């Protein structure tokens, strides 16, 4: 095992902490670089990786105590290029609890598949934790696109999936994803930044169309991609603030994007049901005035949070 810790220009005591780790454990590699963004930080770590498998963990997330054992056990079954595993979620300021965030076995039954068999079996392509065979990534020259600002992990997964020969699915949970209340890149309200989710959408759409159109036929892929874009452009704002002109401009630009519009129409056509949240959201965003749509979604979120 190796632990490659990339300090991407932090201004606090992070560098001293990870240097202390390196002194205590020879498996730790420390990289200190000026701030270049998460994609460049991950690419730097990937370029130095020597292990059979590699995964990417942000500084505020953490693994279960037996994660390495589970990864080794699952990865040794057929040595897939990509291994999909489950995650828990934890909330900032609350005691750790095993709240399931993504159950990978709902993607497909656990096992190792040839890529085409996996695509035929896959019910969804979730935003779950993925482990990658290092040699596969380097041989196919798969890296993070440094032009992306949001949604880069899912773009990386889809591009890797388009190139992969074997895919593994495990029903084990190995990672805790921290949901911050305020201050994280995900929770901050920044319309200009969040509009860049369209860059990610277009990159994924182009990669699927050119490298592996079969991915685009999976309903769960369309739903996850739609949810990813909608989360950054609508949902996270509706959870926190009332309608504002700047938010309306963001939603208007996203809803008029031709790729996003095509995605919504496919969801409505193929999954029409008032019980399908993706279908309902697509109908609201596509056909209602932006301010009306936003207020309905905001009320719906409040009702859902109250009930749950």
PDB file of N, CA and C in Angstrom, residues 122-209:
ATOM      1  N   UNK A 122     -26.378  -3.338 -16.045  1.00  0.00           N
ATOM      2  CA  UNK A 122     -26.397  -2.160 -15.170  1.00  0.00           C
ATOM      3  C   UNK A 122     -27.761  -1.478 -15.162  1.00  0.00           C
ATOM      4  N   UNK A 123     -28.279  -1.265 -13.966  1.00  0.00           N
ATOM      5  CA  UNK A 123     -29.524  -0.524 -13.792  1.00  0.00           C
ATOM      6  C   UNK A 123     -29.256   0.969 -13.659  1.00  0.00           C
ATOM      7  N   UNK A 124     -28.083   1.298 -13.161  1.00  0.00           N
ATOM      8  CA  UNK A 124     -27.695   2.693 -12.988  1.00  0.00           C
ATOM      9  C   UNK A 124     -26.178   2.793 -12.985  1.00  0.00           C
ATOM     10  N   UNK A 125     -25.677   3.988 -13.203  1.00  0.00           N
ATOM     11  CA  UNK A 125     -24.238   4.260 -13.116  1.00  0.00           C
ATOM     12  C   UNK A 125     -24.070   5.329 -12.046  1.00  0.00           C
ATOM     13  N   UNK A 126     -23.959   4.911 -10.797  1.00  0.00           N
ATOM     14  CA  UNK A 126     -24.134   5.835  -9.671  1.00  0.00           C
ATOM     15  C   UNK A 126     -22.917   6.702  -9.382  1.00  0.00           C
ATOM     16  N   UNK A 127     -23.155   7.694  -8.525  1.00  0.00           N
ATOM     17  CA  UNK A 127     -22.090   8.560  -8.023  1.00  0.00           C
ATOM     18  C   UNK A 127     -21.446   7.894  -6.810  1.00  0.00           C
ATOM     19  N   UNK A 128     -20.992   6.674  -6.998  1.00  0.00           N
ATOM     20  CA  UNK A 128     -20.442   5.898  -5.884  1.00  0.00           C
ATOM     21  C   UNK A 128     -18.916   5.883  -5.938  1.00  0.00           C
ATOM     22  N   UNK A 129     -18.329   5.243  -4.935  1.00  0.00           N
ATOM     23  CA  UNK A 129     -16.877   5.171  -4.837  1.00  0.00           C
ATOM     24  C   UNK A 129     -16.341   4.180  -5.864  1.00  0.00           C
ATOM     25  N   UNK A 130     -15.332   4.594  -6.626  1.00  0.00           N
ATOM     26  CA  UNK A 130     -14.734   3.718  -7.628  1.00  0.00           C
ATOM     27  C   UNK A 130     -13.242   3.561  -7.391  1.00  0.00           C
ATOM     28  N   UNK A 131     -12.766   2.352  -7.661  1.00  0.00           N
ATOM     29  CA  UNK A 131     -11.345   2.037  -7.582  1.00  0.00           C
ATOM     30  C   UNK A 131     -10.904   1.645  -8.991  1.00  0.00           C
ATOM     31  N   UNK A 132      -9.724   2.073  -9.397  1.00  0.00           N
ATOM     32  CA  UNK A 132      -9.276   1.857 -10.769  1.00  0.00           C
ATOM     33  C   UNK A 132      -7.963   1.082 -10.794  1.00  0.00           C
ATOM     34  N   UNK A 133      -7.828   0.189 -11.785  1.00  0.00           N
ATOM     35  CA  UNK A 133      -6.569  -0.532 -11.970  1.00  0.00           C
ATOM     36  C   UNK A 133      -5.562   0.446 -12.562  1.00  0.00           C
ATOM     37  N   UNK A 134      -4.474   0.661 -11.848  1.00  0.00           N
ATOM     38  CA  UNK A 134      -3.518   1.706 -12.200  1.00  0.00           C
ATOM     39  C   UNK A 134      -2.942   1.507 -13.599  1.00  0.00           C
ATOM     40  N   UNK A 135      -2.563   0.286 -13.921  1.00  0.00           N
ATOM     41  CA  UNK A 135      -1.970   0.012 -15.241  1.00  0.00           C
ATOM     42  C   UNK A 135      -2.949   0.356 -16.362  1.00  0.00           C
ATOM     43  N   UNK A 136      -4.221   0.061 -16.136  1.00  0.00           N
ATOM     44  CA  UNK A 136      -5.260   0.382 -17.126  1.00  0.00           C
ATOM     45  C   UNK A 136      -5.329   1.887 -17.368  1.00  0.00           C
ATOM     46  N   UNK A 137      -5.371   2.685 -16.293  1.00  0.00           N
ATOM     47  CA  UNK A 137      -5.457   4.134 -16.444  1.00  0.00           C
ATOM     48  C   UNK A 137      -4.248   4.687 -17.204  1.00  0.00           C
ATOM     49  N   UNK A 138      -3.070   4.178 -16.853  1.00  0.00           N
ATOM     50  CA  UNK A 138      -1.857   4.722 -17.470  1.00  0.00           C
ATOM     51  C   UNK A 138      -1.713   4.263 -18.921  1.00  0.00           C
ATOM     52  N   UNK A 139      -2.095   3.031 -19.200  1.00  0.00           N
ATOM     53  CA  UNK A 139      -2.007   2.516 -20.562  1.00  0.00           C
ATOM     54  C   UNK A 139      -2.952   3.267 -21.493  1.00  0.00           C
ATOM     55  N   UNK A 140      -4.140   3.595 -20.997  1.00  0.00           N
ATOM     56  CA  UNK A 140      -5.133   4.305 -21.823  1.00  0.00           C
ATOM     57  C   UNK A 140      -5.018   5.829 -21.686  1.00  0.00           C
ATOM     58  N   UNK A 141      -4.060   6.285 -20.889  1.00  0.00           N
ATOM     59  CA  UNK A 141      -3.819   7.719 -20.694  1.00  0.00           C
ATOM     60  C   UNK A 141      -5.084   8.436 -20.203  1.00  0.00           C
ATOM     61  N   UNK A 142      -5.708   7.846 -19.207  1.00  0.00           N
ATOM     62  CA  UNK A 142      -6.922   8.432 -18.631  1.00  0.00           C
ATOM     63  C   UNK A 142      -6.533   9.291 -17.436  1.00  0.00           C
ATOM     64  N   UNK A 143      -6.798  10.580 -17.537  1.00  0.00           N
ATOM     65  CA  UNK A 143      -6.496  11.524 -16.463  1.00  0.00           C
ATOM     66  C   UNK A 143      -7.698  12.449 -16.277  1.00  0.00           C
ATOM     67  N   UNK A 144      -7.644  13.255 -15.225  1.00  0.00           N
ATOM     68  CA  UNK A 144      -8.694  14.235 -14.996  1.00  0.00           C
ATOM     69  C   UNK A 144      -8.521  15.413 -15.943  1.00  0.00           C
ATOM     70  N   UNK A 145      -9.607  15.887 -16.493  1.00  0.00           N
ATOM     71  CA  UNK A 145      -9.573  17.053 -17.381  1.00  0.00           C
ATOM     72  C   UNK A 145      -9.486  18.308 -16.520  1.00  0.00           C
ATOM     73  N   UNK A 146      -8.372  19.009 -16.610  1.00  0.00           N
ATOM     74  CA  UNK A 146      -8.132  20.158 -15.727  1.00  0.00           C
ATOM     75  C   UNK A 146      -9.027  21.347 -16.044  1.00  0.00           C
ATOM     76  N   UNK A 147      -9.757  21.295 -17.159  1.00  0.00           N
ATOM     77  CA  UNK A 147     -10.666  22.396 -17.485  1.00  0.00           C
ATOM     78  C   UNK A 147     -11.968  22.308 -16.698  1.00  0.00           C
ATOM     79  N   UNK A 148     -12.239  21.136 -16.093  1.00  0.00           N
ATOM     80  CA  UNK A 148     -13.490  20.962 -15.357  1.00  0.00           C
ATOM     81  C   UNK A 148     -13.374  21.534 -13.953  1.00  0.00           C
ATOM     82  N   UNK A 149     -14.443  22.145 -13.498  1.00  0.00           N
ATOM     83  CA  UNK A 149     -14.476  22.779 -12.179  1.00  0.00           C
ATOM     84  C   UNK A 149     -15.378  22.003 -11.221  1.00  0.00           C
ATOM     85  N   UNK A 150     -16.455  21.432 -11.732  1.00  0.00           N
ATOM     86  CA  UNK A 150     -17.396  20.655 -10.920  1.00  0.00           C
ATOM     87  C   UNK A 150     -17.759  19.363 -11.662  1.00  0.00           C
ATOM     88  N   UNK A 151     -18.073  18.329 -10.895  1.00  0.00           N
ATOM     89  CA  UNK A 151     -18.502  17.065 -11.491  1.00  0.00           C
ATOM     90  C   UNK A 151     -17.405  16.271 -12.158  1.00  0.00           C
ATOM     91  N   UNK A 152     -16.144  16.585 -11.822  1.00  0.00           N
ATOM     92  CA  UNK A 152     -15.017  15.963 -12.531  1.00  0.00           C
ATOM     93  C   UNK A 152     -14.848  14.473 -12.215  1.00  0.00           C
ATOM     94  N   UNK A 153     -15.235  14.053 -11.010  1.00  0.00           N
ATOM     95  CA  UNK A 153     -15.095  12.633 -10.655  1.00  0.00           C
ATOM     96  C   UNK A 153     -16.000  11.744 -11.507  1.00  0.00           C
ATOM     97  N   UNK A 154     -17.223  12.212 -11.755  1.00  0.00           N
ATOM     98  CA  UNK A 154     -18.136  11.411 -12.566  1.00  0.00           C
ATOM     99  C   UNK A 154     -17.685  11.390 -14.021  1.00  0.00           C
ATOM    100  N   UNK A 155     -17.169  12.518 -14.506  1.00  0.00           N
ATOM    101  CA  UNK A 155     -16.633  12.556 -15.870  1.00  0.00           C
ATOM    102  C   UNK A 155     -15.481  11.572 -16.021  1.00  0.00           C
ATOM    103  N   UNK A 156     -14.607  11.522 -15.022  1.00  0.00           N
ATOM    104  CA  UNK A 156     -13.472  10.595 -15.041  1.00  0.00           C
ATOM    105  C   UNK A 156     -13.973   9.152 -15.109  1.00  0.00           C
ATOM    106  N   UNK A 157     -14.981   8.836 -14.307  1.00  0.00           N
ATOM    107  CA  UNK A 157     -15.539   7.480 -14.286  1.00  0.00           C
ATOM    108  C   UNK A 157     -16.125   7.099 -15.640  1.00  0.00           C
ATOM    109  N   UNK A 158     -16.918   7.976 -16.234  1.00  0.00           N
ATOM    110  CA  UNK A 158     -17.564   7.646 -17.511  1.00  0.00           C
ATOM    111  C   UNK A 158     -16.530   7.473 -18.614  1.00  0.00           C
ATOM    112  N   UNK A 159     -15.507   8.322 -18.637  1.00  0.00           N
ATOM    113  CA  UNK A 159     -14.449   8.188 -19.647  1.00  0.00           C
ATOM    114  C   UNK A 159     -13.700   6.877 -19.441  1.00  0.00           C
ATOM    115  N   UNK A 160     -13.415   6.537 -18.177  1.00  0.00           N
ATOM    116  CA  UNK A 160     -12.740   5.265 -17.897  1.00  0.00           C
ATOM    117  C   UNK A 160     -13.626   4.084 -18.283  1.00  0.00           C
ATOM    118  N   UNK A 161     -14.923   4.185 -17.981  1.00  0.00           N
ATOM    119  CA  UNK A 161     -15.855   3.109 -18.330  1.00  0.00           C
ATOM    120  C   UNK A 161     -15.897   2.891 -19.837  1.00  0.00           C
ATOM    121  N   UNK A 162     -15.855   3.970 -20.591  1.00  0.00           N
ATOM    122  CA  UNK A 162     -15.875   3.853 -22.053  1.00  0.00           C
ATOM    123  C   UNK A 162     -14.652   3.103 -22.578  1.00  0.00           C
ATOM    124  N   UNK A 163     -13.549   3.151 -21.833  1.00  0.00           N
ATOM    125  CA  UNK A 163     -12.303   2.512 -22.257  1.00  0.00           C
ATOM    126  C   UNK A 163     -12.097   1.139 -21.634  1.00  0.00           C
ATOM    127  N   UNK A 164     -12.840   0.806 -20.595  1.00  0.00           N
ATOM    128  CA  UNK A 164     -12.572  -0.398 -19.799  1.00  0.00           C
ATOM    129  C   UNK A 164     -12.946  -1.680 -20.544  1.00  0.00           C
ATOM    130  N   UNK A 165     -12.281  -2.761 -20.146  1.00  0.00           N
ATOM    131  CA  UNK A 165     -12.621  -4.096 -20.640  1.00  0.00           C
ATOM    132  C   UNK A 165     -13.419  -4.877 -19.598  1.00  0.00           C
ATOM    133  N   UNK A 166     -13.068  -4.692 -18.310  1.00  0.00           N
ATOM    134  CA  UNK A 166     -13.749  -5.405 -17.237  1.00  0.00           C
ATOM    135  C   UNK A 166     -14.195  -4.427 -16.155  1.00  0.00           C
ATOM    136  N   UNK A 167     -15.372  -4.698 -15.588  1.00  0.00           N
ATOM    137  CA  UNK A 167     -15.921  -3.864 -14.525  1.00  0.00           C
ATOM    138  C   UNK A 167     -16.357  -4.766 -13.382  1.00  0.00           C
ATOM    139  N   UNK A 168     -15.979  -4.396 -12.172  1.00  0.00           N
ATOM    140  CA  UNK A 168     -16.380  -5.150 -10.997  1.00  0.00           C
ATOM    141  C   UNK A 168     -17.382  -4.369 -10.165  1.00  0.00           C
ATOM    142  N   UNK A 169     -18.282  -5.095  -9.512  1.00  0.00           N
ATOM    143  CA  UNK A 169     -19.263  -4.489  -8.608  1.00  0.00           C
ATOM    144  C   UNK A 169     -19.198  -5.234  -7.286  1.00  0.00           C
ATOM    145  N   UNK A 170     -19.110  -4.493  -6.191  1.00  0.00           N
ATOM    146  CA  UNK A 170     -19.045  -5.096  -4.864  1.00  0.00           C
ATOM    147  C   UNK A 170     -20.182  -4.554  -4.005  1.00  0.00           C
ATOM    148  N   UNK A 171     -20.704  -5.405  -3.116  1.00  0.00           N
ATOM    149  CA  UNK A 171     -21.734  -4.939  -2.190  1.00  0.00           C
ATOM    150  C   UNK A 171     -21.141  -4.466  -0.868  1.00  0.00           C
ATOM    151  N   UNK A 172     -19.820  -4.293  -0.826  1.00  0.00           N
ATOM    152  CA  UNK A 172     -19.140  -3.812   0.384  1.00  0.00           C
ATOM    153  C   UNK A 172     -19.162  -2.280   0.423  1.00  0.00           C
ATOM    154  N   UNK A 173     -19.158  -1.726   1.651  1.00  0.00           N
ATOM    155  CA  UNK A 173     -19.092  -0.276   1.853  1.00  0.00           C
ATOM    156  C   UNK A 173     -17.719   0.062   2.424  1.00  0.00           C
ATOM    157  N   UNK A 174     -17.054   1.051   1.816  1.00  0.00           N
ATOM    158  CA  UNK A 174     -15.683   1.308   2.258  1.00  0.00           C
ATOM    159  C   UNK A 174     -15.366   2.773   2.545  1.00  0.00           C
ATOM    160  N   UNK A 175     -16.271   3.691   2.232  1.00  0.00           N
ATOM    161  CA  UNK A 175     -15.923   5.096   2.360  1.00  0.00           C
ATOM    162  C   UNK A 175     -17.065   5.894   2.979  1.00  0.00           C
ATOM    163  N   UNK A 176     -16.696   6.901   3.800  1.00  0.00           N
ATOM    164  CA  UNK A 176     -17.647   7.854   4.337  1.00  0.00           C
ATOM    165  C   UNK A 176     -17.488   9.172   3.580  1.00  0.00           C
ATOM    166  N   UNK A 177     -18.590   9.637   3.034  1.00  0.00           N
ATOM    167  CA  UNK A 177     -18.614  10.928   2.346  1.00  0.00           C
ATOM    168  C   UNK A 177     -19.207  11.963   3.284  1.00  0.00           C
ATOM    169  N   UNK A 178     -18.437  13.019   3.575  1.00  0.00           N
ATOM    170  CA  UNK A 178     -18.867  14.028   4.536  1.00  0.00           C
ATOM    171  C   UNK A 178     -19.736  15.074   3.860  1.00  0.00           C
ATOM    172  N   UNK A 179     -20.936  15.239   4.364  1.00  0.00           N
ATOM    173  CA  UNK A 179     -21.836  16.289   3.887  1.00  0.00           C
ATOM    174  C   UNK A 179     -21.683  17.497   4.797  1.00  0.00           C
ATOM    175  N   UNK A 180     -21.051  18.520   4.294  1.00  0.00           N
ATOM    176  CA  UNK A 180     -20.825  19.721   5.099  1.00  0.00           C
ATOM    177  C   UNK A 180     -22.056  20.616   5.109  1.00  0.00           C
ATOM    178  N   UNK A 181     -22.236  21.343   6.208  1.00  0.00           N
ATOM    179  CA  UNK A 181     -23.354  22.274   6.313  1.00  0.00           C
ATOM    180  C   UNK A 181     -23.047  23.561   5.554  1.00  0.00           C
ATOM    181  N   UNK A 182     -21.841  24.053   5.723  1.00  0.00           N
ATOM    182  CA  UNK A 182     -21.459  25.290   5.058  1.00  0.00           C
ATOM    183  C   UNK A 182     -19.973  25.224   4.740  1.00  0.00           C
ATOM    184  N   UNK A 183     -19.573  25.989   3.724  1.00  0.00           N
ATOM    185  CA  UNK A 183     -18.154  26.212   3.500  1.00  0.00           C
ATOM    186  C   UNK A 183     -17.480  25.291   2.507  1.00  0.00           C
ATOM    187  N   UNK A 184     -18.055  24.124   2.193  1.00  0.00           N
ATOM    188  CA  UNK A 184     -17.399  23.230   1.253  1.00  0.00           C
ATOM    189  C   UNK A 184     -17.649  23.696  -0.165  1.00  0.00           C
ATOM    190  N   UNK A 185     -16.882  23.151  -1.095  1.00  0.00           N
ATOM    191  CA  UNK A 185     -17.045  23.520  -2.502  1.00  0.00           C
ATOM    192  C   UNK A 185     -18.443  23.177  -2.996  1.00  0.00           C
ATOM    193  N   UNK A 186     -19.024  22.104  -2.444  1.00  0.00           N
ATOM    194  CA  UNK A 186     -20.344  21.687  -2.898  1.00  0.00           C
ATOM    195  C   UNK A 186     -21.440  22.574  -2.328  1.00  0.00           C
ATOM    196  N   UNK A 187     -21.269  22.997  -1.068  1.00  0.00           N
ATOM    197  CA  UNK A 187     -22.351  23.733  -0.421  1.00  0.00           C
ATOM    198  C   UNK A 187     -22.326  25.229  -0.726  1.00  0.00           C
ATOM    199  N   UNK A 188     -21.204  25.780  -1.137  1.00  0.00           N
ATOM    200  CA  UNK A 188     -21.122  27.210  -1.417  1.00  0.00           C
ATOM    201  C   UNK A 188     -21.996  27.574  -2.609  1.00  0.00           C
ATOM    202  N   UNK A 189     -22.669  28.707  -2.518  1.00  0.00           N
ATOM    203  CA  UNK A 189     -23.537  29.164  -3.597  1.00  0.00           C
ATOM    204  C   UNK A 189     -22.755  30.108  -4.492  1.00  0.00           C
ATOM    205  N   UNK A 190     -22.446  29.647  -5.686  1.00  0.00           N
ATOM    206  CA  UNK A 190     -21.627  30.413  -6.623  1.00  0.00           C
ATOM    207  C   UNK A 190     -22.146  30.119  -8.024  1.00  0.00           C
ATOM    208  N   UNK A 191     -23.018  30.976  -8.524  1.00  0.00           N
ATOM    209  CA  UNK A 191     -23.693  30.715  -9.798  1.00  0.00           C
ATOM    210  C   UNK A 191     -22.713  30.631 -10.962  1.00  0.00           C
ATOM    211  N   UNK A 192     -21.732  31.515 -10.966  1.00  0.00           N
ATOM    212  CA  UNK A 192     -20.771  31.514 -12.073  1.00  0.00           C
ATOM    213  C   UNK A 192     -19.997  30.200 -12.119  1.00  0.00           C
ATOM    214  N   UNK A 193     -19.583  29.729 -10.939  1.00  0.00           N
ATOM    215  CA  UNK A 193     -18.852  28.470 -10.869  1.00  0.00           C
ATOM    216  C   UNK A 193     -19.752  27.290 -11.234  1.00  0.00           C
ATOM    217  N   UNK A 194     -20.965  27.290 -10.709  1.00  0.00           N
ATOM    218  CA  UNK A 194     -21.853  26.153 -10.925  1.00  0.00           C
ATOM    219  C   UNK A 194     -22.333  26.047 -12.364  1.00  0.00           C
ATOM    220  N   UNK A 195     -22.323  27.145 -13.090  1.00  0.00           N
ATOM    221  CA  UNK A 195     -22.668  27.084 -14.508  1.00  0.00           C
ATOM    222  C   UNK A 195     -21.691  26.198 -15.278  1.00  0.00           C
ATOM    223  N   UNK A 196     -20.491  26.030 -14.713  1.00  0.00           N
ATOM    224  CA  UNK A 196     -19.472  25.204 -15.378  1.00  0.00           C
ATOM    225  C   UNK A 196     -19.842  23.716 -15.387  1.00  0.00           C
ATOM    226  N   UNK A 197     -20.927  23.348 -14.711  1.00  0.00           N
ATOM    227  CA  UNK A 197     -21.392  21.963 -14.794  1.00  0.00           C
ATOM    228  C   UNK A 197     -21.751  21.619 -16.237  1.00  0.00           C
ATOM    229  N   UNK A 198     -22.054  22.635 -17.044  1.00  0.00           N
ATOM    230  CA  UNK A 198     -22.342  22.382 -18.463  1.00  0.00           C
ATOM    231  C   UNK A 198     -21.089  21.913 -19.205  1.00  0.00           C
ATOM    232  N   UNK A 199     -19.917  22.378 -18.792  1.00  0.00           N
ATOM    233  CA  UNK A 199     -18.673  21.886 -19.392  1.00  0.00           C
ATOM    234  C   UNK A 199     -18.546  20.384 -19.153  1.00  0.00           C
ATOM    235  N   UNK A 200     -18.865  19.977 -17.926  1.00  0.00           N
ATOM    236  CA  UNK A 200     -18.793  18.560 -17.571  1.00  0.00           C
ATOM    237  C   UNK A 200     -19.821  17.756 -18.347  1.00  0.00           C
ATOM    238  N   UNK A 201     -21.033  18.276 -18.437  1.00  0.00           N
ATOM    239  CA  UNK A 201     -22.095  17.602 -19.189  1.00  0.00           C
ATOM    240  C   UNK A 201     -21.677  17.373 -20.633  1.00  0.00           C
ATOM    241  N   UNK A 202     -21.142  18.392 -21.271  1.00  0.00           N
ATOM    242  CA  UNK A 202     -20.764  18.278 -22.687  1.00  0.00           C
ATOM    243  C   UNK A 202     -19.599  17.318 -22.876  1.00  0.00           C
ATOM    244  N   UNK A 203     -18.624  17.365 -21.975  1.00  0.00           N
ATOM    245  CA  UNK A 203     -17.490  16.447 -22.083  1.00  0.00           C
ATOM    246  C   UNK A 203     -17.952  14.998 -21.966  1.00  0.00           C
ATOM    247  N   UNK A 204     -18.828  14.720 -20.987  1.00  0.00           N
ATOM    248  CA  UNK A 204     -19.345  13.358 -20.810  1.00  0.00           C
ATOM    249  C   UNK A 204     -20.152  12.937 -22.029  1.00  0.00           C
ATOM    250  N   UNK A 205     -21.016  13.811 -22.504  1.00  0.00           N
ATOM    251  CA  UNK A 205     -21.864  13.486 -23.650  1.00  0.00           C
ATOM    252  C   UNK A 205     -21.022  13.195 -24.894  1.00  0.00           C
ATOM    253  N   UNK A 206     -19.994  13.992 -25.122  1.00  0.00           N
ATOM    254  CA  UNK A 206     -19.111  13.772 -26.280  1.00  0.00           C
ATOM    255  C   UNK A 206     -18.354  12.461 -26.149  1.00  0.00           C
ATOM    256  N   UNK A 207     -17.856  12.165 -24.929  1.00  0.00           N
ATOM    257  CA  UNK A 207     -17.083  10.945 -24.707  1.00  0.00           C
ATOM    258  C   UNK A 207     -17.939   9.701 -24.946  1.00  0.00           C
ATOM    259  N   UNK A 208     -19.168   9.731 -24.456  1.00  0.00           N
ATOM    260  CA  UNK A 208     -20.070   8.590 -24.639  1.00  0.00           C
ATOM    261  C   UNK A 208     -20.400   8.406 -26.117  1.00  0.00           C
ATOM    262  N   UNK A 209     -20.707   9.505 -26.796  1.00  0.00           N
ATOM    263  CA  UNK A 209     -21.085   9.422 -28.213  1.00  0.00           C
ATOM    264  C   UNK A 209     -19.947   8.895 -29.080  1.00  0.00           C
TER     265      UNK A 209
END
